[in-house]
mmCIF file of C-alpha atoms in Angstrom:
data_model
loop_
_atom_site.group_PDB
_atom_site.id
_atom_site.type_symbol
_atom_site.label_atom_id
_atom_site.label_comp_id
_atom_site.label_asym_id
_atom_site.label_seq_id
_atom_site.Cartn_x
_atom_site.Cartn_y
_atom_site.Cartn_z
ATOM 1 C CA UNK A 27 81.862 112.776 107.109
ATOM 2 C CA UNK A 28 79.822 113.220 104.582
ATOM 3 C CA UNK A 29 82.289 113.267 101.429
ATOM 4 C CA UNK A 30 81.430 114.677 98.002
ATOM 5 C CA UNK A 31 84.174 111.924 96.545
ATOM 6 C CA UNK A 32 85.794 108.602 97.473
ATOM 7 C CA UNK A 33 88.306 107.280 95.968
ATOM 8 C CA UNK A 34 88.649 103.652 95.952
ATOM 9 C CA UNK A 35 92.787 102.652 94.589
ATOM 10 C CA UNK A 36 93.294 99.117 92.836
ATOM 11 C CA UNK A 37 96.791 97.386 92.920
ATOM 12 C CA UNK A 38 98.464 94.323 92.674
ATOM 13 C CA UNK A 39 98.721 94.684 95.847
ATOM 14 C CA UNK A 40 95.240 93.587 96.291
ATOM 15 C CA UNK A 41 95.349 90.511 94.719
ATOM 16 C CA UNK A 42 98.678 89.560 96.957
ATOM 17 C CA UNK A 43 96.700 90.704 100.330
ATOM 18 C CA UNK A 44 93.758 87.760 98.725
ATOM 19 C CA UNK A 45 96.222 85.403 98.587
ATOM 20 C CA UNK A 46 97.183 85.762 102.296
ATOM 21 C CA UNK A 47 94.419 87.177 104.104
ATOM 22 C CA UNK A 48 91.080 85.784 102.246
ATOM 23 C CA UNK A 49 88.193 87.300 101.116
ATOM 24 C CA UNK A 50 84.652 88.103 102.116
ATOM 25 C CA UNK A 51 84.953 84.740 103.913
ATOM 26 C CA UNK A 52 87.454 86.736 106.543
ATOM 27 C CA UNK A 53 84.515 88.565 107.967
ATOM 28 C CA UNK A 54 82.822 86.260 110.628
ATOM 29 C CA UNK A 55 79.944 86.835 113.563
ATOM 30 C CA UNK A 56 83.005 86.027 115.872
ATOM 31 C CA UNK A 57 85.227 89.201 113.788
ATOM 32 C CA UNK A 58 88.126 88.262 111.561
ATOM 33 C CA UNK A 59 89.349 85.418 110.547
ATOM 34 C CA UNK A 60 92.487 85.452 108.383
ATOM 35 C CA UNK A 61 93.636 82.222 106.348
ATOM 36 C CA UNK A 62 96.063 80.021 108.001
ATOM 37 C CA UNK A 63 99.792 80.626 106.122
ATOM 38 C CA UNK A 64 101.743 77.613 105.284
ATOM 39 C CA UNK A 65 103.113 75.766 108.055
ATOM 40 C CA UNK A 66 106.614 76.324 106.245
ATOM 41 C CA UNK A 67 105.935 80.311 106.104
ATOM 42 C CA UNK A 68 108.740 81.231 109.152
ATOM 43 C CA UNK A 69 110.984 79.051 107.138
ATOM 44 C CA UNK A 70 110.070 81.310 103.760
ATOM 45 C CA UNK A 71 110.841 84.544 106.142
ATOM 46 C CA UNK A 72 114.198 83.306 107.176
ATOM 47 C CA UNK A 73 115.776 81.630 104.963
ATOM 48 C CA UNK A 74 116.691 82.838 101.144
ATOM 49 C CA UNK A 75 117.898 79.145 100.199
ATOM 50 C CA UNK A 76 114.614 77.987 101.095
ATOM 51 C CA UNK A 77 112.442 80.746 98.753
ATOM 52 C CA UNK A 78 115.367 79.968 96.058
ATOM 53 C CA UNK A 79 114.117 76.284 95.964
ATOM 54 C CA UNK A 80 110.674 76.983 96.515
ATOM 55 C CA UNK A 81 110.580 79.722 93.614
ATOM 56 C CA UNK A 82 113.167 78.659 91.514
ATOM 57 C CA UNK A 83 113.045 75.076 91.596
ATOM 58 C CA UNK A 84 109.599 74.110 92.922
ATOM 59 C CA UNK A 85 108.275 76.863 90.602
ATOM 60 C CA UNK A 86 106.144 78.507 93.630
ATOM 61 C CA UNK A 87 105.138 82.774 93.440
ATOM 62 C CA UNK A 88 106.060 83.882 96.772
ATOM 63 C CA UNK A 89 104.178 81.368 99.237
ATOM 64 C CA UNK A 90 101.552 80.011 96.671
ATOM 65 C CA UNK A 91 102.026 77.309 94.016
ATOM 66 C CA UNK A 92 101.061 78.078 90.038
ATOM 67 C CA UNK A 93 97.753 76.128 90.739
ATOM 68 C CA UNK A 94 96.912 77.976 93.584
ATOM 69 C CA UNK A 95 97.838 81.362 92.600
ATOM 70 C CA UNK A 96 95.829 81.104 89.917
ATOM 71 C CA UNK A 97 92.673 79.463 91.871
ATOM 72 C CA UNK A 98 93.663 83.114 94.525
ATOM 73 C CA UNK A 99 93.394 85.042 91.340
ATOM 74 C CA UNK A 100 90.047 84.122 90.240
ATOM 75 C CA UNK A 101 88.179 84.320 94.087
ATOM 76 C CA UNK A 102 90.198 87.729 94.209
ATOM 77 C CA UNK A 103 88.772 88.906 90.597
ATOM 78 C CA UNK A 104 85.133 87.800 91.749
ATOM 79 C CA UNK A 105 85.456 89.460 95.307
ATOM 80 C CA UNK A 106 87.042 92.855 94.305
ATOM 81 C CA UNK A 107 84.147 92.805 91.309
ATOM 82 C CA UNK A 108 81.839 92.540 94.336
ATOM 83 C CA UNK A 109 83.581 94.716 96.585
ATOM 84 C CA UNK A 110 83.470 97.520 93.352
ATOM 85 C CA UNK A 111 79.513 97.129 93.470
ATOM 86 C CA UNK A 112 78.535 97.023 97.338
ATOM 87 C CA UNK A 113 80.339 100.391 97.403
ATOM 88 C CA UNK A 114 78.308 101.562 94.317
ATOM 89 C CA UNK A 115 75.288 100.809 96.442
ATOM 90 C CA UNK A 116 77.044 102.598 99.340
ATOM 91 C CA UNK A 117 77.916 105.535 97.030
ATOM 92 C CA UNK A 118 74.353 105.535 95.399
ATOM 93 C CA UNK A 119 72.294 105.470 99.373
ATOM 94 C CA UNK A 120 75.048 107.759 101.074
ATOM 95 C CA UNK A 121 75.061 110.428 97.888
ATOM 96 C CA UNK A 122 78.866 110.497 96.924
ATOM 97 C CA UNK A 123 80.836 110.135 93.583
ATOM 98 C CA UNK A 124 83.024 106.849 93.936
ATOM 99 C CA UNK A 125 85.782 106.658 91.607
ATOM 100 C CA UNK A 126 87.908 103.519 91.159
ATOM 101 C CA UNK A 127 91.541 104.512 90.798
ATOM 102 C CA UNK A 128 93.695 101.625 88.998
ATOM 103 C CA UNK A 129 96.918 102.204 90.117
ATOM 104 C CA UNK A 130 99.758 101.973 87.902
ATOM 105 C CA UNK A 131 102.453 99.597 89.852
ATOM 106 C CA UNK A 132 103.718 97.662 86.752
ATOM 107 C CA UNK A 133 102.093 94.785 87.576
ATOM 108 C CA UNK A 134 99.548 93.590 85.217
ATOM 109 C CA UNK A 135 97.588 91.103 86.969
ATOM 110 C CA UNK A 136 94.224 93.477 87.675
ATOM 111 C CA UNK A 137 94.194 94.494 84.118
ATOM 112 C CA UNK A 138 91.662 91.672 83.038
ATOM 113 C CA UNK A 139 89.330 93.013 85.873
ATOM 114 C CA UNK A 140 90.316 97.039 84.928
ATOM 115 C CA UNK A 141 89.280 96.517 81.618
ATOM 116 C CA UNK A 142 86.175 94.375 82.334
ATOM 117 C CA UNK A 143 84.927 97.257 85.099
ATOM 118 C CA UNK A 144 86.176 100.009 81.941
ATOM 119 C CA UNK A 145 83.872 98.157 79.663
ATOM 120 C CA UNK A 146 80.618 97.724 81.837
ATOM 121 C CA UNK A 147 80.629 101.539 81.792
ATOM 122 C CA UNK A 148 78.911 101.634 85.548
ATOM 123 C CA UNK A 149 81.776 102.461 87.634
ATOM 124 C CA UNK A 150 83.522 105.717 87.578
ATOM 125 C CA UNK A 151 87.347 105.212 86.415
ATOM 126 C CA UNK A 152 90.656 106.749 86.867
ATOM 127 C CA UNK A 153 93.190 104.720 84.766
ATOM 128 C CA UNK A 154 96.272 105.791 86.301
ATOM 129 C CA UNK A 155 98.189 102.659 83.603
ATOM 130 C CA UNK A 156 96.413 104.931 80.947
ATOM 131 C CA UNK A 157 98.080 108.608 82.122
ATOM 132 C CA UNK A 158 101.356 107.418 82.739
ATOM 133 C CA UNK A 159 101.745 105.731 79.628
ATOM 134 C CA UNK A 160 99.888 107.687 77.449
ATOM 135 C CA UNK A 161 99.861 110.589 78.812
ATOM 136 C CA UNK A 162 103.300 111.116 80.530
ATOM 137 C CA UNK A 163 105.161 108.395 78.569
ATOM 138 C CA UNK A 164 107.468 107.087 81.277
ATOM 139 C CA UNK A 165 110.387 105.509 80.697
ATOM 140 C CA UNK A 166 111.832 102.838 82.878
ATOM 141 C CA UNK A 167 114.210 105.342 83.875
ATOM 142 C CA UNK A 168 111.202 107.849 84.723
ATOM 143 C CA UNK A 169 109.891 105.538 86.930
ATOM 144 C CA UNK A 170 112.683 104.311 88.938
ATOM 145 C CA UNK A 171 112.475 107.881 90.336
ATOM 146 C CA UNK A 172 108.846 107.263 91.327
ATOM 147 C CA UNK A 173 108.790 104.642 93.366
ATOM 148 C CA UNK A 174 110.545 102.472 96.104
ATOM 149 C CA UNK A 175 112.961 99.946 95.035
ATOM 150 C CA UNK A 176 112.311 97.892 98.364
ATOM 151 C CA UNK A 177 108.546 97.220 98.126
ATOM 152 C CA UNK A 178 107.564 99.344 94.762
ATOM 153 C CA UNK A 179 104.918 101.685 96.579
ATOM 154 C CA UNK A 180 105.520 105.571 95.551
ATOM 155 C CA UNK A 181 107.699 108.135 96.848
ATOM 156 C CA UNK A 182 106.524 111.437 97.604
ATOM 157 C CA UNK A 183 107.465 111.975 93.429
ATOM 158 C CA UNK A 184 104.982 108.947 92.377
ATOM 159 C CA UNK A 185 102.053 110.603 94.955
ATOM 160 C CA UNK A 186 102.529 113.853 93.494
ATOM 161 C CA UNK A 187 102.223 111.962 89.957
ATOM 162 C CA UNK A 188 99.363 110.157 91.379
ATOM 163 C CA UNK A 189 97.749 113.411 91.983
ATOM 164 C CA UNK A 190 98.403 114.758 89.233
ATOM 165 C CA UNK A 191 96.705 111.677 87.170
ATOM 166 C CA UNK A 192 93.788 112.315 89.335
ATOM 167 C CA UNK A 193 93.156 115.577 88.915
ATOM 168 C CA UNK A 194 94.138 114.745 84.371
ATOM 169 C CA UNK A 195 90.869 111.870 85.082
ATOM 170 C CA UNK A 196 89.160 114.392 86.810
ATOM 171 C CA UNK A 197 89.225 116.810 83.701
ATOM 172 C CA UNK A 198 88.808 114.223 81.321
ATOM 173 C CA UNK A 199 86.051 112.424 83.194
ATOM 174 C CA UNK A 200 83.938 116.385 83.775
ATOM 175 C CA UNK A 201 84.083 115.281 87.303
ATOM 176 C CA UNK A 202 85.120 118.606 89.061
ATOM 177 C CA UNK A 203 82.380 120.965 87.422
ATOM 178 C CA UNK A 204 79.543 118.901 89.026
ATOM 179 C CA UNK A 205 80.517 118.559 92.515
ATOM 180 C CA UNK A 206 77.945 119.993 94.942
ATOM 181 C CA UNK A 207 79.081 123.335 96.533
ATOM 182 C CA UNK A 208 77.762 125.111 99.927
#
């Protein structure tokens, strides 16, 4: 295709799809290989008494215990870091600007690895966490009109704002003024 930009979004999201799918270990000569979910997992679908006393009592995040989620969140910081440079190099032999877009879903667990990747100064950054806060100031009530209740992804009101924060990092960043033309 031969793109001029790539964007590259960060979310929470990211960490959770670690946590159940794996990392760079996935990719095998014989294709993908996801982890293997609890044996209990179907039980976790079905049944909310069951996630009550796994979360509430048993002190679990979703399908992971404390322990684990935070060994998940440490491979998943090191792998993403990774990820972030191979497609540098990609970026760098295939002559295209890659920007990394932190996404602003309220959930704070990539901010340790946003701010590391903000102060290495390498990567090319749009801080969406920075423009709606800063910039826009939501308010909880603000944002409850942006995204989905049900799974917290944005409505077509949080993509336009999305846009909208690119194109802010764009002008802040000096980014559209040096994009080859033909």
């Amino acid at each position: 295709y031969d793109p001029d930009i790539v964007l590259l979004a960060l979310s929470a999201s990211d960490y959770g799809f670690y946590g159940f799918r794996g990392g760079f270990e996935r990719f095998t000569e014989e294709g993908i290989k996801y982890r293997d979910p609890p044996s209990w997992e179907r039980l976790y679908a079905a049944s909310y008494i069951f996630r009550f006393i796994l979360n509430n009592i048993m002190n679990y995040n979703g399908l992971f215990s404390q322990e684990k989620e935070r060994e998940l969140y440490k491979g998943a910081t090191r792998d993403i870091h990774k990820a972030m440079y191979m497609f540098k190099e990609l970026a760098e032999k295939e002559n295209f600007k890659l920007f990394l877009v932190f996404v602003d879903d309220q959930n704070k667990v990539y901010y340790p690895l946003k701010n590391r990747i903000k102060d290495e100064n390498i990567l090319l950054v749009i801080d969406l966490v920075e423009y709606s806060h800063d910039v826009l100031e939501l308010s909880r009530e603000d944002r409850e009109k942006l995204y989905w209740n049900i799974d917290g992804h944005c409505n077509s009101n949080g993509y336009y704002m999305f846009a909208e924060g690119i194109i802010w990092n764009f002008d802040k960043l000096g980014s559209l003024d040096s994009l080859k033309t033909e």
